[in-house]
CSV table of C-alpha atoms in Angstrom, one decimal:
chain,number,residue,atom,x,y,z
A,1,MET,CA,93.7,74.0,95.7
A,2,LEU,CA,96.9,75.6,94.3
A,3,VAL,CA,98.8,74.7,91.2
A,4,SER,CA,102.6,75.0,91.3
A,5,ASP,CA,104.8,76.1,88.4
A,6,GLU,CA,105.5,72.5,87.7
A,7,GLY,CA,101.8,71.7,87.2
A,8,VAL,CA,101.5,69.7,90.4
A,9,ASP,CA,98.4,70.3,92.6
A,10,VAL,CA,99.3,71.4,96.0
A,11,THR,CA,96.6,71.5,98.7
A,12,VAL,CA,97.1,74.1,101.4
A,13,GLN,CA,94.9,74.1,104.5
A,14,ARG,CA,94.2,77.7,105.8
A,15,ASP,CA,91.6,79.4,107.8
A,16,ALA,CA,88.8,80.9,105.7
A,17,GLY,CA,89.7,84.2,104.2
A,18,GLU,CA,93.4,83.7,105.0
A,19,SER,CA,95.9,84.4,102.3
A,20,THR,CA,97.2,81.4,100.4
A,21,TRP,CA,100.2,81.8,98.2
A,22,PRO,CA,102.9,79.4,96.9
A,23,GLY,CA,106.3,79.9,98.4
A,24,ALA,CA,109.6,79.5,96.7
A,25,ARG,CA,111.0,76.0,96.4
A,26,HIS,CA,114.5,75.3,97.5
A,27,GLU,CA,116.9,73.6,95.2
A,28,GLN,CA,120.5,72.4,95.7
A,29,ARG,CA,123.0,73.6,93.1
A,30,ALA,CA,126.7,72.8,92.6
A,31,TRP,CA,129.0,75.7,93.4
A,32,THR,CA,132.6,76.6,92.7
A,33,THR,CA,134.3,79.7,94.1
A,34,ASN,CA,136.9,81.3,91.9
A,35,PRO,CA,140.0,81.4,94.1
A,36,ASP,CA,141.4,84.3,92.1
A,37,LEU,CA,138.6,86.8,93.0
A,38,HIS,CA,139.5,89.9,94.8
A,39,GLY,CA,137.0,91.5,97.3
A,40,PRO,CA,136.5,95.2,98.0
A,41,SER,CA,139.4,95.2,100.4
A,42,GLY,CA,141.7,93.4,98.0
A,43,ARG,CA,141.7,90.1,99.8
A,44,ARG,CA,141.0,86.7,98.1
A,45,PRO,CA,138.4,84.1,99.1
A,46,GLY,CA,139.1,82.4,102.4
A,47,HIS,CA,139.0,78.7,103.2
A,48,ALA,CA,135.3,78.5,103.9
A,49,ASP,CA,134.5,80.0,100.5
A,50,ARG,CA,137.0,77.8,98.6
A,51,VAL,CA,135.6,74.6,100.0
A,52,LEU,CA,131.9,75.5,99.3
A,53,THR,CA,130.6,73.0,96.7
A,54,GLU,CA,126.9,73.3,97.0
A,55,ILE,CA,124.4,76.1,97.6
A,56,THR,CA,120.6,76.3,98.1
A,57,VAL,CA,118.8,78.6,95.8
A,58,GLU,CA,115.2,79.9,96.1
A,59,VAL,CA,113.1,79.4,92.9
A,60,PRO,CA,109.9,81.4,92.9
A,61,PRO,CA,106.8,79.8,91.4
A,62,HIS,CA,105.1,81.0,88.3
A,63,ILE,CA,102.1,83.0,89.6
A,64,ALA,CA,100.7,85.0,86.7
A,65,ASP,CA,97.4,83.1,86.8
A,66,HIS,CA,97.3,82.3,90.5
A,67,ALA,CA,94.2,83.2,92.5
A,68,VAL,CA,95.0,86.1,94.9
A,69,ARG,CA,93.2,85.5,98.2
A,70,LEU,CA,93.7,88.1,100.9
A,71,SER,CA,92.4,88.2,104.5
A,72,ALA,CA,89.5,90.5,105.1
A,73,ASP,CA,91.6,92.9,107.1
A,74,THR,CA,94.2,93.2,104.4
A,75,ARG,CA,91.5,93.8,101.7
A,76,ALA,CA,90.2,96.6,103.9
A,77,VAL,CA,93.6,98.1,104.3
A,78,CYS,CA,94.2,98.0,100.5
A,79,GLU,CA,90.9,99.8,100.0
A,80,GLU,CA,91.8,102.5,102.5
A,81,ALA,CA,95.2,102.9,100.9
A,82,ALA,CA,93.6,103.2,97.4
A,83,GLN,CA,91.3,105.9,98.6
A,84,GLN,CA,94.1,107.9,100.3
A,85,ILE,CA,96.2,107.6,97.1
A,86,ILE,CA,93.3,108.7,94.8
A,87,ALA,CA,92.5,111.7,97.1
A,88,LEU,CA,96.2,112.8,97.0
A,89,ASP,CA,96.3,112.4,93.2
A,90,ALA,CA,93.1,114.5,92.8
A,91,GLY,CA,94.6,117.6,94.5
A,92,PRO,CA,94.4,121.1,93.2
A,93,GLY,CA,95.2,121.0,89.5
A,94,ARG,CA,97.3,124.2,89.7
A,95,TYR,CA,99.9,122.5,92.0
A,96,LEU,CA,99.5,118.8,90.9
A,97,SER,CA,102.4,118.8,88.4
A,98,SER,CA,104.6,120.5,91.0
A,99,LEU,CA,103.6,117.9,93.6
A,100,ALA,CA,104.2,115.1,91.1
A,101,GLU,CA,107.8,116.1,90.4
A,102,PHE,CA,108.4,116.7,94.1
A,103,LEU,CA,107.2,113.2,95.1
A,104,THR,CA,109.1,111.5,92.3
A,105,ARG,CA,112.2,113.1,93.6
A,106,SER,CA,111.4,112.2,97.2
A,107,GLU,CA,110.7,108.5,96.3
A,108,SER,CA,114.0,108.2,94.4
A,109,VAL,CA,116.1,109.7,97.2
A,110,ALA,CA,114.6,107.3,99.8
A,111,SER,CA,114.8,104.3,97.5
A,112,SER,CA,118.5,105.1,96.8
A,113,ARG,CA,119.1,105.4,100.5
A,114,ILE,CA,117.7,102.0,101.2
A,115,GLU,CA,120.6,100.8,99.0
A,116,ARG,CA,123.0,103.0,101.1
A,117,VAL,CA,123.4,105.5,98.3
A,118,TYR,CA,123.5,108.9,100.2
A,119,ALA,CA,123.6,112.3,98.6
A,120,ASP,CA,122.9,115.7,100.2
A,121,MET,CA,120.4,118.1,98.6
A,122,ASP,CA,123.0,120.5,97.2
A,123,ASP,CA,124.8,117.7,95.5
A,124,LEU,CA,121.6,116.4,94.1
A,125,ALA,CA,120.9,119.8,92.7
A,126,ARG,CA,124.3,119.9,91.0
A,127,ALA,CA,123.8,116.4,89.5
A,128,SER,CA,120.3,117.3,88.2
A,129,VAL,CA,121.7,120.0,85.9
A,130,GLY,CA,124.7,118.0,84.8
A,131,ASP,CA,127.3,119.8,87.0
A,132,ASP,CA,130.1,118.0,88.8
A,133,ALA,CA,128.6,116.0,91.6
A,134,SER,CA,129.3,113.0,93.8
A,135,ASP,CA,128.8,109.5,92.5
A,136,ALA,CA,125.9,109.1,95.0
A,137,ALA,CA,124.1,112.1,93.6
A,138,VAL,CA,124.5,111.0,90.0
A,139,ARG,CA,123.2,107.6,90.9
A,140,THR,CA,120.2,109.1,92.8
A,141,ILE,CA,119.3,111.3,89.8
A,142,ALA,CA,119.6,108.2,87.6
A,143,ALA,CA,117.1,106.5,90.0
A,144,THR,CA,114.7,109.4,89.5
A,145,ARG,CA,114.9,109.1,85.7
A,146,ALA,CA,114.4,105.3,85.9
A,147,LEU,CA,111.3,105.8,88.1
A,148,ARG,CA,109.9,108.3,85.6
A,149,GLU,CA,110.6,105.9,82.8
A,150,LEU,CA,108.5,103.2,84.5
A,151,THR,CA,105.6,105.4,85.6
A,152,ASP,CA,105.4,107.5,82.4
A,153,GLY,CA,105.4,104.3,80.3
A,154,SER,CA,102.4,103.0,82.3
A,155,ASP,CA,100.2,106.1,81.7
A,156,GLY,CA,96.7,105.5,80.5
A,157,GLY,CA,96.7,101.8,81.3
A,158,ALA,CA,99.6,101.0,79.0
A,159,PRO,CA,100.7,97.4,79.7
A,160,LEU,CA,103.9,96.9,81.6
A,161,THR,CA,106.4,95.0,79.5
A,162,GLU,CA,109.8,93.4,79.9
A,163,ALA,CA,111.2,95.9,77.5
A,164,ALA,CA,110.0,98.7,79.7
A,165,ILE,CA,111.6,97.2,82.8
A,166,LEU,CA,114.9,96.6,80.9
A,167,GLU,CA,114.8,100.2,79.5
A,168,ALA,CA,114.3,101.6,83.1
A,169,HIS,CA,117.2,99.5,84.3
A,170,SER,CA,119.3,100.8,81.4
A,171,VAL,CA,118.5,104.4,82.5
A,172,LEU,CA,119.4,103.5,86.1
A,173,LEU,CA,122.8,102.1,85.4
A,174,ALA,CA,123.9,103.5,82.0
A,175,GLY,CA,126.6,105.7,83.6
A,176,ASP,CA,127.7,103.3,86.3
A,177,LEU,CA,131.4,102.5,86.0
A,178,LEU,CA,131.1,99.0,87.5
A,179,GLU,CA,127.7,97.8,86.3
A,180,GLY,CA,127.1,99.9,83.2
A,181,ARG,CA,128.0,96.9,80.9
A,182,SER,CA,125.0,95.0,82.3
A,183,ALA,CA,122.6,97.9,82.1
A,184,GLY,CA,119.3,96.8,80.5
A,185,SER,CA,120.2,93.1,80.6
A,186,TYR,CA,119.2,90.3,82.8
A,187,ARG,CA,121.9,88.7,84.9
A,188,THR,CA,124.0,85.8,83.5
A,189,GLN,CA,125.4,84.7,86.8
A,190,GLN,CA,124.3,83.6,90.2
A,191,ASN,CA,123.7,86.5,92.7
A,192,TRP,CA,122.9,86.6,96.4
A,193,ILE,CA,122.1,89.0,99.2
A,194,GLY,CA,124.2,89.2,102.3
A,195,GLY,CA,126.9,86.7,103.4
A,196,SER,CA,130.3,86.5,101.8
A,197,ASP,CA,131.7,88.7,99.0
A,198,PHE,CA,132.9,85.6,97.2
A,199,SER,CA,130.1,83.1,97.5
A,200,PRO,CA,126.5,82.6,98.7
A,201,ARG,CA,127.9,81.2,102.0
A,202,ASP,CA,125.6,82.5,104.8
A,203,ALA,CA,123.5,84.6,102.4
A,204,VAL,CA,120.1,85.7,103.5
A,205,HIS,CA,118.6,85.2,100.0
A,206,VAL,CA,119.9,83.3,97.0
A,207,PRO,CA,117.7,84.0,94.0
A,208,PRO,CA,117.0,81.5,91.2
A,209,PRO,CA,119.8,80.6,88.8
A,210,PRO,CA,120.2,82.9,85.8
A,211,GLY,CA,118.8,80.4,83.4
A,212,LEU,CA,115.4,80.7,85.0
A,213,VAL,CA,115.2,84.5,85.1
A,214,GLY,CA,113.8,85.1,81.6
A,215,ALA,CA,110.8,82.8,82.0
A,216,LEU,CA,110.1,84.1,85.5
A,217,MET,CA,110.2,87.7,84.3
A,218,GLY,CA,107.8,86.9,81.4
A,219,ASP,CA,105.4,85.4,84.1
A,220,LEU,CA,105.9,88.6,86.2
A,221,VAL,CA,104.7,91.0,83.5
A,222,ARG,CA,101.7,88.8,82.9
A,223,LEU,CA,100.9,89.1,86.6
A,224,ALA,CA,101.5,92.9,86.5
A,225,ASN,CA,98.9,93.4,83.8
A,226,ARG,CA,96.1,91.6,85.5
A,227,GLU,CA,92.8,93.6,86.2
A,228,ASP,CA,91.2,91.3,88.7
A,229,VAL,CA,93.4,92.1,91.7
A,230,PRO,CA,93.1,95.3,93.7
A,231,ALA,CA,95.7,97.7,92.5
A,232,VAL,CA,97.5,98.2,95.8
A,233,ALA,CA,97.6,94.4,96.4
A,234,LEU,CA,98.9,93.8,92.9
A,235,ALA,CA,101.6,96.4,93.2
A,236,ALA,CA,102.8,94.7,96.4
A,237,ILE,CA,102.8,91.2,94.9
A,238,VAL,CA,104.6,92.4,91.8
A,239,HIS,CA,107.2,94.0,94.0
A,240,GLY,CA,107.7,90.9,96.1
A,241,GLN,CA,107.9,88.6,93.1
A,242,PHE,CA,110.4,90.9,91.4
A,243,GLU,CA,112.7,91.0,94.4
A,244,ALA,CA,112.4,87.2,94.8
A,245,ILE,CA,113.6,86.8,91.2
A,246,HIS,CA,116.3,89.5,91.5
A,247,PRO,CA,116.8,89.5,87.8
A,248,PHE,CA,119.7,92.0,87.6
A,249,ASN,CA,123.3,92.2,88.8
A,250,ASP,CA,122.6,95.5,90.5
A,251,GLY,CA,119.6,97.9,90.8
A,252,ASN,CA,117.0,95.3,91.8
A,253,GLY,CA,115.8,97.2,94.8
A,254,ARG,CA,115.3,100.6,93.0
A,255,ILE,CA,113.7,99.0,90.0
A,256,GLY,CA,111.5,96.7,92.1
A,257,ARG,CA,110.2,99.6,94.2
A,258,GLY,CA,109.6,101.6,91.0
A,259,LEU,CA,107.3,98.8,89.9
A,260,ILE,CA,105.0,99.6,92.8
A,261,SER,CA,104.5,103.1,91.3
A,262,ALA,CA,104.2,101.7,87.7
A,263,VAL,CA,101.4,99.2,88.6
A,264,LEU,CA,99.5,101.9,90.5
A,265,ARG,CA,99.8,104.2,87.4
A,266,ARG,CA,98.8,101.5,84.9
A,267,ARG,CA,95.7,100.7,87.0
A,268,GLY,CA,94.8,104.4,87.2
A,269,THR,CA,95.0,104.6,91.0
A,270,THR,CA,97.5,107.4,90.3
A,271,ARG,CA,97.4,109.7,87.3
A,272,ARG,CA,100.3,112.0,88.1
A,273,VAL,CA,101.8,111.5,91.6
A,274,VAL,CA,104.2,108.9,93.0
A,275,ILE,CA,103.5,107.7,96.5
A,276,PRO,CA,106.7,107.8,98.5
A,277,VAL,CA,106.5,104.4,100.1
A,278,ALA,CA,110.2,104.0,100.0
A,279,ALA,CA,110.5,106.6,102.7
A,280,VAL,CA,108.5,104.3,105.0
A,281,MET,CA,110.6,101.3,104.1
A,282,LEU,CA,113.8,103.4,104.7
A,283,ALA,CA,112.5,104.3,108.2
A,284,ASP,CA,112.3,100.6,109.1
A,285,VAL,CA,114.3,98.4,106.7
A,286,ASP,CA,114.3,95.4,109.0
A,287,THR,CA,110.5,95.1,108.8
A,288,TYR,CA,110.6,95.8,105.0
A,289,PHE,CA,113.1,93.0,104.4
A,290,GLY,CA,111.2,90.8,106.7
A,291,ARG,CA,108.0,91.2,104.8
A,292,LEU,CA,109.9,90.3,101.5
A,293,ALA,CA,111.2,87.2,103.2
A,294,ASP,CA,107.6,86.4,104.3
A,295,TYR,CA,106.5,86.7,100.7
A,296,ARG,CA,109.1,84.2,99.5
A,297,ALA,CA,108.0,81.8,102.2
A,298,GLY,CA,104.4,81.9,100.9
A,299,ASP,CA,102.8,84.7,102.9
A,300,ALA,CA,101.8,87.3,100.3
A,301,ASP,CA,99.2,88.7,102.7
A,302,ALA,CA,101.9,90.0,105.1
A,303,LEU,CA,103.6,91.9,102.3
A,304,VAL,CA,100.4,93.3,100.8
A,305,ASP,CA,99.3,94.5,104.3
A,306,TYR,CA,102.7,96.1,104.8
A,307,VAL,CA,102.8,97.9,101.4
A,308,ALA,CA,99.2,99.1,101.9
A,309,ARG,CA,99.9,100.5,105.3
A,310,SER,CA,103.1,102.1,104.0
A,311,ALA,CA,101.1,103.8,101.2
A,312,ILE,CA,98.7,105.2,103.8
A,313,THR,CA,101.5,106.6,105.9
A,314,ALA,CA,103.2,108.0,102.8
A,315,ALA,CA,100.0,109.5,101.4
A,316,GLU,CA,99.1,111.2,104.6
A,317,ALA,CA,102.5,112.8,104.9
A,318,ALA,CA,102.5,113.8,101.3
A,319,GLU,CA,99.2,115.6,101.8
A,320,GLU,CA,100.9,117.8,104.3
A,321,SER,CA,103.6,118.5,101.7
A,322,ALA,CA,101.0,119.3,99.2
A,323,THR,CA,99.5,121.9,101.5
A,324,ARG,CA,102.8,123.4,102.3
A,325,LEU,CA,103.9,123.6,98.7
A,326,ALA,CA,100.6,125.3,97.8
A,327,GLU,CA,101.2,128.0,100.4
A,328,LEU,CA,104.7,128.8,99.1
A,329,SER,CA,103.6,130.8,96.0
A,330,ALA,CA,101.7,133.4,98.1
A,331,ARG,CA,104.6,133.7,100.5
A,332,TRP,CA,107.2,134.2,97.7
A,333,ASP,CA,104.9,136.6,96.0
A,334,ALA,CA,105.0,138.8,99.1
A,335,GLN,CA,108.7,138.6,99.4
A,336,VAL,CA,109.5,139.7,95.9
A,337,SER,CA,109.2,143.4,95.0
A,338,ALA,CA,109.6,143.1,91.2
A,339,ARG,CA,106.7,144.5,89.1
A,340,ARG,CA,104.1,142.2,87.6
A,341,GLY,CA,104.9,140.9,84.2
A,342,SER,CA,108.6,141.2,84.8
A,343,ALA,CA,111.1,138.3,84.1
A,344,ALA,CA,111.5,137.9,87.9
A,345,ARG,CA,107.7,137.4,88.3
A,346,THR,CA,107.7,134.9,85.4
A,347,LEU,CA,110.5,133.0,87.0
A,348,LEU,CA,108.8,133.0,90.4
A,349,ALA,CA,105.7,131.5,88.9
A,350,GLY,CA,107.7,128.5,87.7
A,351,LEU,CA,109.7,127.7,90.8
A,352,LEU,CA,107.5,124.9,92.2
A,353,ASP,CA,107.9,123.0,88.9
A,354,GLN,CA,111.6,123.8,88.6
A,355,PRO,CA,113.2,124.3,92.0
A,356,ILE,CA,116.8,123.8,90.7
A,357,LEU,CA,118.0,126.3,88.1
A,358,ASP,CA,121.0,127.1,86.0
A,359,ILE,CA,121.2,130.1,83.7
A,360,ALA,CA,120.0,128.1,80.7
A,361,ALA,CA,116.9,126.9,82.7
A,362,ILE,CA,116.2,130.5,83.7
A,363,GLU,CA,116.4,131.7,80.1
A,364,ALA,CA,114.0,128.9,79.1
A,365,VAL,CA,111.5,129.8,81.8
A,366,THR,CA,111.5,133.5,81.3
A,367,GLY,CA,112.1,133.8,77.6
A,368,VAL,CA,114.5,136.7,78.0
A,369,SER,CA,118.1,137.5,77.2
A,370,ARG,CA,120.9,136.3,79.4
A,371,PRO,CA,121.5,139.7,81.1
A,372,ARG,CA,117.8,140.0,81.9
A,373,ALA,CA,117.8,136.4,83.1
A,374,TYR,CA,120.6,137.2,85.5
A,375,ASP,CA,118.6,140.2,86.7
A,376,ALA,CA,115.6,138.0,87.4
A,377,ILE,CA,117.5,135.5,89.4
A,378,ALA,CA,119.2,138.3,91.3
A,379,ALA,CA,115.8,139.7,92.3
A,380,LEU,CA,114.8,136.3,93.7
A,381,THR,CA,118.1,135.8,95.5
A,382,ASP,CA,117.8,139.2,97.1
A,383,ALA,CA,114.3,138.3,98.3
A,384,ASP,CA,115.7,135.1,99.9
A,385,VAL,CA,113.5,132.9,97.7
A,386,VAL,CA,116.5,131.1,96.0
A,387,HIS,CA,120.1,130.8,96.9
A,388,GLU,CA,123.2,129.9,94.9
A,389,ILE,CA,125.0,126.7,95.8
A,390,THR,CA,128.0,126.7,93.5
A,391,GLY,CA,130.0,129.7,94.8
A,392,HIS,CA,131.8,130.5,91.6
A,393,GLY,CA,131.3,132.8,88.6
A,394,ARG,CA,130.7,130.2,85.9
A,395,ASN,CA,128.1,127.3,85.8
A,396,ARG,CA,126.2,128.7,88.7
A,397,ILE,CA,123.3,126.8,90.1
A,398,TRP,CA,120.4,128.2,92.3
A,399,VAL,CA,118.0,126.2,94.4
A,400,VAL,CA,114.6,127.0,96.0
A,401,SER,CA,115.4,126.5,99.6
A,402,ASP,CA,111.8,126.0,100.8
A,403,VAL,CA,111.2,123.2,98.3
A,404,MET,CA,114.5,121.4,99.1
A,405,ASP,CA,113.8,121.8,102.8
A,406,GLU,CA,110.3,120.3,102.4
A,407,LEU,CA,111.9,117.2,100.7
A,408,SER,CA,113.8,116.5,103.9
A,409,ALA,CA,110.8,117.4,106.1
A,410,LEU,CA,108.6,114.9,104.2
A,411,GLU,CA,111.1,112.1,104.8
A,412,GLY,CA,111.3,113.1,108.5
A,413,ARG,CA,107.5,113.1,108.9
A,414,ILE,CA,107.2,109.7,107.3
A,415,GLY,CA,110.0,108.4,109.4
A,416,SER,CA,108.5,109.6,112.6
A,417,ARG,CA,105.3,107.7,111.8
A,418,ALA,CA,107.2,104.4,111.2
A,419,ARG,CA,109.0,102.3,113.8
A,420,PRO,CA,112.7,103.2,113.7
A,421,SER,CA,114.9,100.3,112.6
A,422,SER,CA,117.5,98.9,115.0
A,423,ARG,CA,119.8,98.7,112.0
A,424,TRP,CA,120.3,102.5,112.0
A,425,ARG,CA,120.7,103.1,115.7
């Protein structure tokens, strides 16, 4: 027996052990297209948009107190995923902080690419130290900061709050020229996914009207703070519910995927690392979006199974990155001829934690004067451990090639284990 958000009992007949979950209800709402709007190409709404008078919206149910029943197979996959995640998070303490930063960066890059925000590694390096960089790179770095905001705020079992989600959204969009005004605020207008630029005509998903968003988000955070649902399953359901609500004008995908990491951190499944599930989603966005649609239709089991399997794939690939990163220090040590105790050696010891450097960062790591800091980075450059990417005398930036290459390699390994999407062929 299920209870809808309207308090009406709804009986659903399923096979024993099969997931039962209330799907979104569909409502008709009046619609008027503004005839004076201009689309990205400068054109105005066509006839089909102008004559549209009614749209169908999807209103998710309130599910904070709903019983979560998963199939036996899905429960088993969730348990396997949790064990893989815990094992990765319990890696060698010496390299755990380096791995954590590496995986946070990897997850943000992949999550941004799902939204078709592409930046190359050199541009990301420039943006990370505040140098001139492409808009895509700046937005990707903002996604990294927003992800940290969500996960750090959930350390030690701290409850997830609406304020924390809004703050992460503010961090994500604060510098966005188009959407910066709405950063940190729920939407006040109807949004939609796909279809026309001017109206929800032919959209693949029309979320609930803005007047319902606040109550739905309050219900969502109550769900996210439950203790009686397996952590991986809860993370998947919170993500599915968030995407169904789509509470912001922009940034819903990146914040929603960040909530997966936040729930896992709050429940203690992770202590330091972020599991790069977005790279699996990026490798096959058709299946990913399909599982979100399944969730809205009432099949939470399908989404939970998908996220759990994605976490297993991501954790296995991340284990390989952890091994490769742990091997780099010894290799670099053999490449550099500087004496022990020198500024160059001090800088070398910190490269895994800080693979992108400007002169201020080098001074901070080594604690030496600027001339000696330049000598230290020159020694590492000569040893082919770092290389400069700016090509000019001022505001120079150096990157650790091996670490940046491993970021790309991780995404490639994850992608090779997931079915390629026809969307990108």
